[in-house]
Tab-separated table of N, CA and C in Angstrom:
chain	number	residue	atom	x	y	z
A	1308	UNK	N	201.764	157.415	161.611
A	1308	UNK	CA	202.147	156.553	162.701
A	1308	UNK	C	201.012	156.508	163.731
A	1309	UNK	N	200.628	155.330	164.263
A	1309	UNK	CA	199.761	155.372	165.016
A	1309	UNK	C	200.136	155.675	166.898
A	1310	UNK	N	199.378	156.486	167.326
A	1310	UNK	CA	199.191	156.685	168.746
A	1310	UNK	C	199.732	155.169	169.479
A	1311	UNK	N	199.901	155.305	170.689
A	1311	UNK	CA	199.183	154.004	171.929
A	1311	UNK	C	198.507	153.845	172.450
A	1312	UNK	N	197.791	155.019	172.291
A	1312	UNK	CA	195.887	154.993	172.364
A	1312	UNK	C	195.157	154.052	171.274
A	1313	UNK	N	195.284	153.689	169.615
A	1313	UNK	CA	194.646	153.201	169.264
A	1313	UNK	C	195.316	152.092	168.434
A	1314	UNK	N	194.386	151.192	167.667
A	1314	UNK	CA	194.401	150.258	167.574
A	1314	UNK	C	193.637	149.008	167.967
A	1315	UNK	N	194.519	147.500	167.498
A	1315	UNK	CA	193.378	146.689	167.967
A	1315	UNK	C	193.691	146.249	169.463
A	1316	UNK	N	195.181	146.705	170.437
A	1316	UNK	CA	195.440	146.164	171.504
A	1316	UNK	C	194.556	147.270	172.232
A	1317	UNK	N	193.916	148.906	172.205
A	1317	UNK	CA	193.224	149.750	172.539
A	1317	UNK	C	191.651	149.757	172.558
A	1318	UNK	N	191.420	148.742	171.386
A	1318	UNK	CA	189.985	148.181	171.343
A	1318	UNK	C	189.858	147.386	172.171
A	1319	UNK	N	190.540	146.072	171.920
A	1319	UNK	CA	190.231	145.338	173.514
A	1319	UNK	C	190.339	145.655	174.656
A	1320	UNK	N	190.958	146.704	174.894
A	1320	UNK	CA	191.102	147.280	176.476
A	1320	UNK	C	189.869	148.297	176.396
A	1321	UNK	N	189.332	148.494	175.895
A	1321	UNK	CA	188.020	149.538	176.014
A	1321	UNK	C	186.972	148.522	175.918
A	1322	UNK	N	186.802	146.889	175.571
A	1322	UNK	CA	186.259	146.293	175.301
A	1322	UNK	C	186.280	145.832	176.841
A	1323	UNK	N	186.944	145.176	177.101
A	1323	UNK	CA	187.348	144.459	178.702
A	1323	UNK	C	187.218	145.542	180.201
A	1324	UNK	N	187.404	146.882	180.029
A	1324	UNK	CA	186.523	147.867	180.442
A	1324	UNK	C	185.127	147.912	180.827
A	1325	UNK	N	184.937	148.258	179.542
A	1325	UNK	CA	182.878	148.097	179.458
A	1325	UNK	C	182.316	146.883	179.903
A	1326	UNK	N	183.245	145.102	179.852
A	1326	UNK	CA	182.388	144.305	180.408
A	1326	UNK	C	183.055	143.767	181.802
A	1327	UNK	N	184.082	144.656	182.020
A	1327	UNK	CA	184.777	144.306	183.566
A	1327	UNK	C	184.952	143.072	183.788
A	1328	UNK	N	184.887	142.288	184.090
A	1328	UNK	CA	185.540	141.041	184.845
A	1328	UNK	C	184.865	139.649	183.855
A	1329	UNK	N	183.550	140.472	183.183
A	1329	UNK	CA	182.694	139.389	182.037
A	1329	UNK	C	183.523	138.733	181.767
A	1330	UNK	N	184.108	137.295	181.101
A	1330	UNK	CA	184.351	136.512	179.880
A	1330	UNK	C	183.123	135.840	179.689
A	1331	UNK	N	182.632	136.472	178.157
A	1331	UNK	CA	181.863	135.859	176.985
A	1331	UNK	C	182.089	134.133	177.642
A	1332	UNK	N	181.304	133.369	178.110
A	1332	UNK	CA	181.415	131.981	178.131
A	1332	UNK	C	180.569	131.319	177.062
A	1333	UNK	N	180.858	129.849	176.765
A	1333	UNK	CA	179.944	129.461	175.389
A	1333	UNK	C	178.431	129.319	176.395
A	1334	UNK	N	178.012	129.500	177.435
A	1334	UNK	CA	176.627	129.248	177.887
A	1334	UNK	C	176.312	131.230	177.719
A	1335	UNK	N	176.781	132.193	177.628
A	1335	UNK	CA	176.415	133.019	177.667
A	1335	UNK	C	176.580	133.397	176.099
A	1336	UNK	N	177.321	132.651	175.344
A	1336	UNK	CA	177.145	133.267	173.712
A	1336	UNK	C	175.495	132.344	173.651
A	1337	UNK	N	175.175	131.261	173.696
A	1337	UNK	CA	173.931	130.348	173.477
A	1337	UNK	C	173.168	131.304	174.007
A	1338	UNK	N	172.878	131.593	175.362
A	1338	UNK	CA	171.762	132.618	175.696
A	1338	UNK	C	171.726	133.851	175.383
A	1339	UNK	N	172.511	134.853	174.923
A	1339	UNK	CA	172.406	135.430	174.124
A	1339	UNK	C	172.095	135.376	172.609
A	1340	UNK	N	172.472	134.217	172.005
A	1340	UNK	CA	171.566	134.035	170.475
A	1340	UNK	C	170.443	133.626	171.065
A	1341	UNK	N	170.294	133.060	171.636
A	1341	UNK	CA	168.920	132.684	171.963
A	1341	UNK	C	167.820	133.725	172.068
A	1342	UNK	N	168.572	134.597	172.821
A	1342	UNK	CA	167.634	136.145	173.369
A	1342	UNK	C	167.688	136.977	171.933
A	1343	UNK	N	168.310	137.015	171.357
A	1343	UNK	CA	168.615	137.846	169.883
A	1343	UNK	C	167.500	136.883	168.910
A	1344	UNK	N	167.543	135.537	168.547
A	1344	UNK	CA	166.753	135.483	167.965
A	1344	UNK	C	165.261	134.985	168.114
A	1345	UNK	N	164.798	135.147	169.873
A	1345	UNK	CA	163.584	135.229	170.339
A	1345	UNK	C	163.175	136.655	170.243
A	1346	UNK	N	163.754	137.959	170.553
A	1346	UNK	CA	163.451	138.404	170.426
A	1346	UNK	C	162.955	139.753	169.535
A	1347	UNK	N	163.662	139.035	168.036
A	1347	UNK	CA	163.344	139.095	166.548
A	1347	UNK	C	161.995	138.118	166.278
A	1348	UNK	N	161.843	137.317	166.356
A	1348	UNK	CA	160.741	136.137	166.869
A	1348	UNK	C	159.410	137.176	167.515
A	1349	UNK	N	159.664	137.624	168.368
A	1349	UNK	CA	159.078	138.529	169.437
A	1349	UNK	C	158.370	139.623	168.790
A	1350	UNK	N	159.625	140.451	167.723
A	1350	UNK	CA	158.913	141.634	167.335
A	1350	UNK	C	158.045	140.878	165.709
A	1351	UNK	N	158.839	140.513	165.274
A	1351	UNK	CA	157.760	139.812	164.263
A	1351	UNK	C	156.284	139.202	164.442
A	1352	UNK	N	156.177	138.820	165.184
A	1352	UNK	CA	154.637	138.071	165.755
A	1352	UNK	C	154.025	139.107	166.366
A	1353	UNK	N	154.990	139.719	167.269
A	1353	UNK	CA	153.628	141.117	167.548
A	1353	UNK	C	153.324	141.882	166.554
A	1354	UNK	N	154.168	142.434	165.608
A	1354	UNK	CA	153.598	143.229	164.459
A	1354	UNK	C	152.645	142.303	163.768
A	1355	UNK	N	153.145	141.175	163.543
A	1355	UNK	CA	151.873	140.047	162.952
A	1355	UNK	C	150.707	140.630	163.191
A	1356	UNK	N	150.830	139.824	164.514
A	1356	UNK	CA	149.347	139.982	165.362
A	1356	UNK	C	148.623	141.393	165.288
A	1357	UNK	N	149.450	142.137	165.701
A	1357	UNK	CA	148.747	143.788	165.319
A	1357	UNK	C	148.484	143.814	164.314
A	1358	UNK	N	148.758	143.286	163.106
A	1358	UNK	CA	147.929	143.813	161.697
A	1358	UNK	C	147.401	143.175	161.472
A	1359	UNK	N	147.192	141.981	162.136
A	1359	UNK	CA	145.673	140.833	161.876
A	1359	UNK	C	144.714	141.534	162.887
A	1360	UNK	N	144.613	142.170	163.525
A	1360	UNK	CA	143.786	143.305	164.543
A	1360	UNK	C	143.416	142.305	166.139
A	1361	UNK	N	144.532	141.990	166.321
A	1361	UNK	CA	145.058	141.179	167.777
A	1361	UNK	C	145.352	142.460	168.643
A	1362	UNK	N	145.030	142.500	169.508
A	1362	UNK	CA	145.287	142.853	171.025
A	1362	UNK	C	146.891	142.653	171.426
A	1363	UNK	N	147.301	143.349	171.530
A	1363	UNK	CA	149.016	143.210	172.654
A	1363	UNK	C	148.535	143.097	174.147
A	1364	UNK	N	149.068	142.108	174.010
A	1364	UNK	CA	148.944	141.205	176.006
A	1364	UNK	C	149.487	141.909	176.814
A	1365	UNK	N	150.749	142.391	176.769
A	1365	UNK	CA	151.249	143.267	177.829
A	1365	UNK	C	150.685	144.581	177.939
A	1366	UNK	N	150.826	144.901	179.044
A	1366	UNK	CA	149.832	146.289	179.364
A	1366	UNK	C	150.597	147.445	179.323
A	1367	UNK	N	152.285	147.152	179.527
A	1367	UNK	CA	153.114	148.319	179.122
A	1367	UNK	C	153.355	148.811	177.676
A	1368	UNK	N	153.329	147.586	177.081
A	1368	UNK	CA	153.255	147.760	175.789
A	1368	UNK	C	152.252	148.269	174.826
A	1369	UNK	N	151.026	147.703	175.483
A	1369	UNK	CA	149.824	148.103	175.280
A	1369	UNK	C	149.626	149.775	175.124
A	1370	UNK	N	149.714	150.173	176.165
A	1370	UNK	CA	150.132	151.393	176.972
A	1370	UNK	C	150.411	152.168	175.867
A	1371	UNK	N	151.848	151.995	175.720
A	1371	UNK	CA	152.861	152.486	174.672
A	1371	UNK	C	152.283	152.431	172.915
A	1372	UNK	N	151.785	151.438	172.617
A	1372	UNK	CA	151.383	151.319	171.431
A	1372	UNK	C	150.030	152.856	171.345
A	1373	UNK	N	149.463	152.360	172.479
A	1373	UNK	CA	148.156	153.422	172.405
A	1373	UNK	C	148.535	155.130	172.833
A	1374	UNK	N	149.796	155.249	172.760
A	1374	UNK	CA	150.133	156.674	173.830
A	1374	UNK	C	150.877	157.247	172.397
A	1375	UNK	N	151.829	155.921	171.692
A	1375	UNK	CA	153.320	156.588	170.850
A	1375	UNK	C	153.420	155.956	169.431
A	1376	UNK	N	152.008	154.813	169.085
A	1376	UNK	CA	152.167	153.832	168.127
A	1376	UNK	C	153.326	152.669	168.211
A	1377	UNK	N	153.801	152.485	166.936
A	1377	UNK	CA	154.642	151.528	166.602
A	1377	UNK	C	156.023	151.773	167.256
A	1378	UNK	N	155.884	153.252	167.173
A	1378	UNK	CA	157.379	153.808	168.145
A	1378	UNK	C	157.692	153.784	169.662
A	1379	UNK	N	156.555	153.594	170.218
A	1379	UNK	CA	156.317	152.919	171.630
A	1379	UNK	C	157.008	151.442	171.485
A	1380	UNK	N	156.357	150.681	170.685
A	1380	UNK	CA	156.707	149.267	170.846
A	1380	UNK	C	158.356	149.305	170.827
A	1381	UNK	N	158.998	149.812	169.838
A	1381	UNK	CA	160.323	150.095	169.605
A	1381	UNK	C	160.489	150.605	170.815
A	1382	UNK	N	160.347	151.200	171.296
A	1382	UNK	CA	161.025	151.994	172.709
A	1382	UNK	C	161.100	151.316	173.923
A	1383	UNK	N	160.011	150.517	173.986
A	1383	UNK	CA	159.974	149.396	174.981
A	1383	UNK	C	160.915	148.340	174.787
A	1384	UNK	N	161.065	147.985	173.088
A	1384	UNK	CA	161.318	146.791	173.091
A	1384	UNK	C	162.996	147.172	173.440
A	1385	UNK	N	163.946	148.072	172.618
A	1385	UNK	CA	164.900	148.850	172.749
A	1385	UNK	C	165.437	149.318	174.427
A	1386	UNK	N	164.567	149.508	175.161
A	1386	UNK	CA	164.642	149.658	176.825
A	1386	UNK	C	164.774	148.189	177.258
A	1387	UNK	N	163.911	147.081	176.729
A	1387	UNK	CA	164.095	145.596	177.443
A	1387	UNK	C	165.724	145.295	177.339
A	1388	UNK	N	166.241	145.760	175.809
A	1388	UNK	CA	167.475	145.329	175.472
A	1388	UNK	C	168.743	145.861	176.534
A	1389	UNK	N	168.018	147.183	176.362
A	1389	UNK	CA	169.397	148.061	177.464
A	1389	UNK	C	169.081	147.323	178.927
A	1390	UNK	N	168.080	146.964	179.511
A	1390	UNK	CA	168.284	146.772	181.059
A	1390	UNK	C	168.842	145.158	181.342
A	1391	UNK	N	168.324	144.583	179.962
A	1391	UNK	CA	169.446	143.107	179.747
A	1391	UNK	C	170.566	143.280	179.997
A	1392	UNK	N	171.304	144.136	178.844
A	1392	UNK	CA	172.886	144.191	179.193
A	1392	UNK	C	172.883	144.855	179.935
A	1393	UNK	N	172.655	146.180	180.845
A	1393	UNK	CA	172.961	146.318	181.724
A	1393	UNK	C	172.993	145.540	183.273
A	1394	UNK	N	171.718	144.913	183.538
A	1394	UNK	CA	172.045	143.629	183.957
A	1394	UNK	C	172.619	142.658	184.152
A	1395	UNK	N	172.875	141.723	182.830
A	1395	UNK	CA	174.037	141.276	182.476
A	1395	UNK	C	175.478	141.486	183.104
A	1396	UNK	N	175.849	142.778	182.469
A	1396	UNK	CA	177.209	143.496	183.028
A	1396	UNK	C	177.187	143.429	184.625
A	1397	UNK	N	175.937	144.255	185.099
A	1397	UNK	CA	175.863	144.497	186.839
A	1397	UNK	C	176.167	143.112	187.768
A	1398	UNK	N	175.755	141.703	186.997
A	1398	UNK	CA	175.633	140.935	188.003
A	1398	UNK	C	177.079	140.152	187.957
A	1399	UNK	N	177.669	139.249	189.149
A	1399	UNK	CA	178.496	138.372	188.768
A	1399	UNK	C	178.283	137.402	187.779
A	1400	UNK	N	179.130	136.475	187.281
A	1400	UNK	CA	178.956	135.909	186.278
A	1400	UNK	C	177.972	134.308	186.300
A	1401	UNK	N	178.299	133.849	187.087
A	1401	UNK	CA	176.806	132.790	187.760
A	1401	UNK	C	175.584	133.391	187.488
A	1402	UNK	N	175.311	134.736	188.259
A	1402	UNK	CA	174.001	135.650	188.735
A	1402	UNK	C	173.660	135.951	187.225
A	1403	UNK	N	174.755	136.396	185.967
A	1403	UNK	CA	174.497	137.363	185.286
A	1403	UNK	C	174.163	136.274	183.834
A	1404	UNK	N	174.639	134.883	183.964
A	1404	UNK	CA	173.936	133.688	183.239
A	1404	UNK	C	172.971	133.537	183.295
A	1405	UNK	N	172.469	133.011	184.824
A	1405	UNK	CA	171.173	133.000	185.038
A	1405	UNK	C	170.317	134.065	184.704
A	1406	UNK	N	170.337	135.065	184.747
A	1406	UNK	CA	169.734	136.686	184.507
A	1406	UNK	C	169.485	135.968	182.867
A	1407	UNK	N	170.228	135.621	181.991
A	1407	UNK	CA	170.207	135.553	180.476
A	1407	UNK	C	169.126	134.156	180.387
A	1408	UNK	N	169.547	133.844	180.720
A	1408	UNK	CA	168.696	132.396	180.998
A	1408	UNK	C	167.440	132.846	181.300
A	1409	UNK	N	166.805	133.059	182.264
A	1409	UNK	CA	165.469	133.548	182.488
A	1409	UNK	C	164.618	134.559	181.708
A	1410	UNK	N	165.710	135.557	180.865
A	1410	UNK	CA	165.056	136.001	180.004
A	1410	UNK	C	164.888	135.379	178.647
A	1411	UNK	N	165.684	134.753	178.483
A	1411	UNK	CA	166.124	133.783	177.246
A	1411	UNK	C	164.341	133.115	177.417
A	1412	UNK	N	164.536	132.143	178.066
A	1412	UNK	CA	163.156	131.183	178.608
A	1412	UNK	C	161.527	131.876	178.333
A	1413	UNK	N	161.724	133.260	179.124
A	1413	UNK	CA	160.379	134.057	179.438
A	1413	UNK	C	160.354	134.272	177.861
A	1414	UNK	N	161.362	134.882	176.883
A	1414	UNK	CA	161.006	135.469	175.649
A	1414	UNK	C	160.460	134.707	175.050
A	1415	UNK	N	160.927	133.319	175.121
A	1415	UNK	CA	160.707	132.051	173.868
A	1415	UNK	C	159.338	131.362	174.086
A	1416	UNK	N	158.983	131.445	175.321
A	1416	UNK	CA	157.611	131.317	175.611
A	1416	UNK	C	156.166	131.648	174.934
A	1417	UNK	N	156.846	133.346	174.900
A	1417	UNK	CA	156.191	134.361	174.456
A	1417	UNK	C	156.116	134.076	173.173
A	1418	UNK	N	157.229	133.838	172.651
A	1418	UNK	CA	156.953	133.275	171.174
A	1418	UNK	C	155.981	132.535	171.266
A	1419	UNK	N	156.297	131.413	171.745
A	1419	UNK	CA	155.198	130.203	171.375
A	1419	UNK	C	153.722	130.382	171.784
A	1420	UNK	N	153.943	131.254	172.200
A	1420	UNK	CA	152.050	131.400	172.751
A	1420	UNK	C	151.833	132.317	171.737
A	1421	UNK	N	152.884	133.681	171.177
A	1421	UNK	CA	152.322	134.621	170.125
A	1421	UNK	C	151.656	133.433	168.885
A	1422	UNK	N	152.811	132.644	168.680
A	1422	UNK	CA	152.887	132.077	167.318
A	1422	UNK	C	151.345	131.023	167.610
A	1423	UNK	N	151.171	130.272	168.816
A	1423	UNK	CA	149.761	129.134	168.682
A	1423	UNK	C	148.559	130.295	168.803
A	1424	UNK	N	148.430	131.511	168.862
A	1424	UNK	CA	147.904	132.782	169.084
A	1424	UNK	C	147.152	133.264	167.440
A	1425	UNK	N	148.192	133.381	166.958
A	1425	UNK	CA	148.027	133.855	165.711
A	1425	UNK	C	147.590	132.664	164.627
A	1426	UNK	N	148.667	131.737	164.738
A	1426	UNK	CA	148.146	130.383	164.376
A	1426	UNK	C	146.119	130.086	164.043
A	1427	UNK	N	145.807	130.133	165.560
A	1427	UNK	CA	144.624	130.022	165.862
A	1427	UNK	C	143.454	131.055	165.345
A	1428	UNK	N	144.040	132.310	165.735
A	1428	UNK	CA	142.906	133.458	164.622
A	1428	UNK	C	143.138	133.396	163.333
A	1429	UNK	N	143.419	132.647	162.908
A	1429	UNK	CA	144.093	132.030	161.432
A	1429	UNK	C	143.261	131.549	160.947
A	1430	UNK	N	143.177	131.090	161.861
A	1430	UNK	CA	142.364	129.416	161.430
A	1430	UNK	C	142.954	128.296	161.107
A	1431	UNK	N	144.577	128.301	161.247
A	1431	UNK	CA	145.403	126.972	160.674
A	1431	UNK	C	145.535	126.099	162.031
A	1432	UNK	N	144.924	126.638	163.197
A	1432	UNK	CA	144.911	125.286	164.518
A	1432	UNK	C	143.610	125.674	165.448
A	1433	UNK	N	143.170	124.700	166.004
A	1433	UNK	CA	142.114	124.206	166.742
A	1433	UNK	C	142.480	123.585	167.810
A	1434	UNK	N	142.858	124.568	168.579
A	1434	UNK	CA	142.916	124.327	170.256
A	1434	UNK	C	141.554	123.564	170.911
A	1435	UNK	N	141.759	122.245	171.380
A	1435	UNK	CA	140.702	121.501	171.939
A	1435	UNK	C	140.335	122.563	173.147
A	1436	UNK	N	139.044	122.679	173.942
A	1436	UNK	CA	139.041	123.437	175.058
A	1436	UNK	C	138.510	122.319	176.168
A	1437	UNK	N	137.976	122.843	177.284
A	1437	UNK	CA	137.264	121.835	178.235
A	1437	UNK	C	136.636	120.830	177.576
A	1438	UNK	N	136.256	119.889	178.239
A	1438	UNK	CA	135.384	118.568	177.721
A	1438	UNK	C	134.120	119.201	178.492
């Protein structure tokens, strides 16, 4: 026989707990896939780039790669994730969209400059420069 501690009416109340007053809205499921698959996007192109013998742009990361290796990058990248949702959670729900949104934006960026980055030491594009 089961408790009234568990179950699935005990999961959602430990669920609605942990995100307090949150409701999941469909603009916060979008920026969250968005952030999930930029920043799969993210770790793929930097490992790219590191084994084509590219430089990491960020200096924390940088940092980390040169202090802890590949397990730095993981640790950083793993810390970006936790101060998201914690973030996330901390702010009201306006504040805590926007919060997703701006990281959503900054990550996908990053993509696109990793990806015309790598692209380019490739040799598969030719960035025009000054005239």
């Amino acid at each position: 026989m089961m408790s009234p501690d568990t179950g699935p009416s005990a999961d959602d109340d430990s669920w609605r707990a942990w995100f307090g007053s949150h409701a999941m809205s469909e603009a916060d499921v979008v920026l969250w896939t968005a952030v999930l698959v930029a920043t799969i996007g993210d770790i793929l192109l930097t490992l790219t780039g590191l084994t084509a013998g590219l430089q990491e742009g960020n200096v924390v990361v940088r940092a980390m790669l040169a202090e802890f290796g590949v397990a730095g990058f993981w640790l950083v990248k793993f810390g970006a994730m936790l101060w998201l949702v914690a973030g996330w959670r901390a702010l009201d729900e306006r504040k805590a969209t926007a919060f997703l949104a701006v990281f959503a934006v900054v990550t996908l960026a990053v993509v696109a400059h990793n990806s015309l980055v790598i692209l380019q030491h490739r040799g598969l594009l030719v960035l025009a420069g000054p005239f």
